[in-house]
Tab-separated table of C-alpha atoms in Angstrom:
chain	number	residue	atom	x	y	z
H	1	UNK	CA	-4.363	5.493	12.238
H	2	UNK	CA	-1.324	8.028	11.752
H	3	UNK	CA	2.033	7.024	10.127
H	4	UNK	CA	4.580	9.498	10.324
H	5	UNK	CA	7.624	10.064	7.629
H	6	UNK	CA	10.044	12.705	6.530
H	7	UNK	CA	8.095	15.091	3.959
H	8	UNK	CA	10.415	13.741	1.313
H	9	UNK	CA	9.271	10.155	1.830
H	10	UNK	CA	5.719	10.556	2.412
H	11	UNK	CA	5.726	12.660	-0.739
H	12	UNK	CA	7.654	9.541	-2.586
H	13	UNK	CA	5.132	7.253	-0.786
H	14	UNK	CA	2.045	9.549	-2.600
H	15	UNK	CA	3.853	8.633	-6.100
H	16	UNK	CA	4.288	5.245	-4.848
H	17	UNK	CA	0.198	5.085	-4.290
H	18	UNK	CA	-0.785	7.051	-7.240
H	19	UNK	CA	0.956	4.436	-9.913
H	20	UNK	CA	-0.885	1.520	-7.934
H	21	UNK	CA	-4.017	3.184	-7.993
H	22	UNK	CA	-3.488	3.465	-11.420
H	23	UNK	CA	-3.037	-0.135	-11.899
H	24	UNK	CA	-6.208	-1.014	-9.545
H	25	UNK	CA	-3.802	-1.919	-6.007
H	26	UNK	CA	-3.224	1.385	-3.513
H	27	UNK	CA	-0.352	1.284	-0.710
H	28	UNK	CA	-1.271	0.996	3.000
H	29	UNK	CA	1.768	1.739	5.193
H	30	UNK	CA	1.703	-0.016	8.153
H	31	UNK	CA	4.392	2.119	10.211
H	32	UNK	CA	7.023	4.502	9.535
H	33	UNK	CA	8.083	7.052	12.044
H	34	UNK	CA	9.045	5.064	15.672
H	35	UNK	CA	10.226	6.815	18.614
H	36	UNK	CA	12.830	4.492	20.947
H	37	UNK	CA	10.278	3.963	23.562
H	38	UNK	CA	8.043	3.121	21.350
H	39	UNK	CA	10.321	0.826	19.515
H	40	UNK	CA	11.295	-0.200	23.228
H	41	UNK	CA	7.532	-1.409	24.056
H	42	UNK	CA	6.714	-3.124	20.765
H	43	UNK	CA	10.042	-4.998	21.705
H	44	UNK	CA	8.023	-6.280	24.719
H	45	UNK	CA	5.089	-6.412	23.568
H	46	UNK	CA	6.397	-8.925	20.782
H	47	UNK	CA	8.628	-11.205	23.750
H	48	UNK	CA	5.149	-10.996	25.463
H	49	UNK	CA	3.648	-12.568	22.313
H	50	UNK	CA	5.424	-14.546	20.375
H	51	UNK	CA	8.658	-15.164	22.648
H	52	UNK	CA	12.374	-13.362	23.112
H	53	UNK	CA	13.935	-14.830	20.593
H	54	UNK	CA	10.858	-13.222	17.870
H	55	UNK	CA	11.411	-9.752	19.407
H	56	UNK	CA	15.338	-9.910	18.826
H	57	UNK	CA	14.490	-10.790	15.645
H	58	UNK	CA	12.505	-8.197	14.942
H	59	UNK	CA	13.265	-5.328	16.677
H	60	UNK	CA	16.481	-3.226	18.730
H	61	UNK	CA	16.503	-4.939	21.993
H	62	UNK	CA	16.247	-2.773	25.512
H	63	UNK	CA	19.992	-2.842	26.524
H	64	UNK	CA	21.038	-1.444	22.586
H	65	UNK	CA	18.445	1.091	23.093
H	66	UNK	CA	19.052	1.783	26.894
H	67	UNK	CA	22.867	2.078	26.755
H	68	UNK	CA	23.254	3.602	23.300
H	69	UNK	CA	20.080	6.245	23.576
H	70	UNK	CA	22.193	8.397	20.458
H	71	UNK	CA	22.033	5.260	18.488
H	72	UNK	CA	20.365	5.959	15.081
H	73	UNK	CA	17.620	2.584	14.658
H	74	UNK	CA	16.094	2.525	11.014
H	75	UNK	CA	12.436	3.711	12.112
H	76	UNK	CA	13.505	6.673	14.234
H	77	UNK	CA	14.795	8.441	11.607
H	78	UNK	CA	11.509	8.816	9.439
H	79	UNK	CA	13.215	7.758	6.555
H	80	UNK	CA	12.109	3.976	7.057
H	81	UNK	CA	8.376	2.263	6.176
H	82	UNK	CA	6.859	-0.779	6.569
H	83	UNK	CA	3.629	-1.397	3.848
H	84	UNK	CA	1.349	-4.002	2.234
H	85	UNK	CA	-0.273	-3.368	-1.040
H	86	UNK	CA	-4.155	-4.004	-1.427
H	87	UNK	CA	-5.987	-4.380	-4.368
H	88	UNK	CA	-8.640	-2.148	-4.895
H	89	UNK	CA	-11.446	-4.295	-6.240
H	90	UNK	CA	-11.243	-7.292	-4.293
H	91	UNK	CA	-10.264	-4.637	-0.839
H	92	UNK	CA	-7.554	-7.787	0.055
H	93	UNK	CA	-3.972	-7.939	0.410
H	94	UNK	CA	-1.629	-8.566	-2.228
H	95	UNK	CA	0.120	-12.020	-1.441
H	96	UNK	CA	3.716	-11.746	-1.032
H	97	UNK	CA	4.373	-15.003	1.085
H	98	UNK	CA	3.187	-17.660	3.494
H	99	UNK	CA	4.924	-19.593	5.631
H	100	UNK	CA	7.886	-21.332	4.818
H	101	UNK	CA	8.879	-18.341	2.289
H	102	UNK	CA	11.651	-16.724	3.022
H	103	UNK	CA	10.874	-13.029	4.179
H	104	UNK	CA	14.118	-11.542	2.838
H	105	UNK	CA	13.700	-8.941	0.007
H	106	UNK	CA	16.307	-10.927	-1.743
H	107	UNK	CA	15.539	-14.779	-1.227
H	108	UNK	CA	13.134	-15.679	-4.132
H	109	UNK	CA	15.167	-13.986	-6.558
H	110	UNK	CA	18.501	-15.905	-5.880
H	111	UNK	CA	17.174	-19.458	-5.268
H	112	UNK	CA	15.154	-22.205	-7.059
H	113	UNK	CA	11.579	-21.645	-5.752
H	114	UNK	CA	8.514	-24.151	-6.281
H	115	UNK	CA	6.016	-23.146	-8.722
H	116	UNK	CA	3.347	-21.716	-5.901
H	117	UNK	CA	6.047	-19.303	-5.241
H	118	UNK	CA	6.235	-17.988	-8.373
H	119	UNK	CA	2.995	-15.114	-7.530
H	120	UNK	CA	5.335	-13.969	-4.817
H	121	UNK	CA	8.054	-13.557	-6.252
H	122	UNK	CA	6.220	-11.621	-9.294
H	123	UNK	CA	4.382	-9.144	-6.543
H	124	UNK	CA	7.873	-8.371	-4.891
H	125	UNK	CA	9.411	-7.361	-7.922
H	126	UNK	CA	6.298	-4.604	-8.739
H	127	UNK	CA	6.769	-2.934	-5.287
H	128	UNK	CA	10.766	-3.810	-5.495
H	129	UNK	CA	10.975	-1.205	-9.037
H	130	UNK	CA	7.493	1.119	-7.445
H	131	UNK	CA	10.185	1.668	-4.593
H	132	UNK	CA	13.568	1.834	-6.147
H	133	UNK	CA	12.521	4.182	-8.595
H	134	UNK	CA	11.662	6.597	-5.508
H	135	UNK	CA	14.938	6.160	-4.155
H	136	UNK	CA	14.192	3.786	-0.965
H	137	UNK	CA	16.270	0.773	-0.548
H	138	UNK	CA	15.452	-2.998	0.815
H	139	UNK	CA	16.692	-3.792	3.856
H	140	UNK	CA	16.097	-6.847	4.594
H	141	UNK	CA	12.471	-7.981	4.875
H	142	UNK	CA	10.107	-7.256	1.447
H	143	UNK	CA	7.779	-5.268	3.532
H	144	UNK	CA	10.338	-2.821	5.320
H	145	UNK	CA	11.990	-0.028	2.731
H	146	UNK	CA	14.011	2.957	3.380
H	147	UNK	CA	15.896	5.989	2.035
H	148	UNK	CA	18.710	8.041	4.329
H	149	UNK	CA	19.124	5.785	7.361
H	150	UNK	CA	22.142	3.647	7.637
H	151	UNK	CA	20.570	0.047	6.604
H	152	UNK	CA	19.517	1.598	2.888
H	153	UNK	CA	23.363	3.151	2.962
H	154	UNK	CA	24.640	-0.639	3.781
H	155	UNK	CA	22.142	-1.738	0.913
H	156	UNK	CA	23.259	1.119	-1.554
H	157	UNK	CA	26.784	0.190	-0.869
H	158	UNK	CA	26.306	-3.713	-1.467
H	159	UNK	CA	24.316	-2.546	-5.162
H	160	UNK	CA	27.195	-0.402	-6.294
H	161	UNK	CA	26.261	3.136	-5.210
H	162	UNK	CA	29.889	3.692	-3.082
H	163	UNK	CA	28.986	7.590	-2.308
H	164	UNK	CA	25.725	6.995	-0.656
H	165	UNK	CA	25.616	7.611	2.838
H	166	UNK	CA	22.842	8.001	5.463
H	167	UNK	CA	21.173	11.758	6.007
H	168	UNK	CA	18.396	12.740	8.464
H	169	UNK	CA	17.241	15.849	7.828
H	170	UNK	CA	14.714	15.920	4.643
């Protein structure tokens, strides 16, 4: 029901919202804000679920979090989101994958993909410039974008941008 950000995201993340709106689509953000322990229960909550080896894959695992409690993970610095984008008439999700695609933000744009792909691929590349031209960064999956913690500083760094480095305080 509540997502929380840093003021300078969620006010990129209004832009963001007002452009799809614009073009009939409006952004739904999923998560953004994550405290450890919170972080630290979806971890188990996930194992629980869908087995260990899907909740190291997904999230900071207990003994990263419990013996490095000043470590700086992606969603605890508000700078991180993770969104879908809905469109407006039809009140559905926009498709971005299925299974079998690769989650990656950069996997259908650096390999041969079949034809039924091809939607995908075209929907990842309108939130890929929406979010860019805000300043977040991918960092790995398509859904999961962020501006000022270390992963989008590791992304900035692989596109180029050599002075960008993480900040936590706006």
């Amino acid at each position: 029901q509540h997502v929380f950000a840093r003021r300078s995201v969620a006010g990129s993340l209004v832009k963001i919202d007002s452009e799809l709106r614009n073009n009939g689509f409006f952004l739904f953000v999923r998560s953004g804000w994550r405290h450890p322990k919170v972080q630290n229960l979806a971890y188990f909550l996930e194992a629980a679920k869908n087995g260990i080896d899907s909740a190291n894959n997904l999230y900071a695992t207990p003994q990263h979090i419990v013996k490095n409690p000043d470590a700086t993970y992606p969603h605890s610095t508000g700078g991180v989101v993770d969104f879908e984008i809905w469109d407006l008439k039809t009140n559905t999700r926009l498709p971005m994958g299925e299974k079998g695609v690769p989650i990656h933000a950069w996997d259908l744009e650096i390999q041969e993909i079949p034809e039924n792909w091809q939607e995908f691929k075209k929907n990842r590349r309108v939130l890929y410039h929406l979010f860019r031209n805000e300043g977040f960064y991918p960092t790995g999956e398509f859904w999961h974008w962020g501006r000022g913690d270390h992963l989008s500083a590791v992304t900035a760094i692989m596109m180029g941008e050599k002075d960008y480095h993480p900040w936590y305080h706006i």
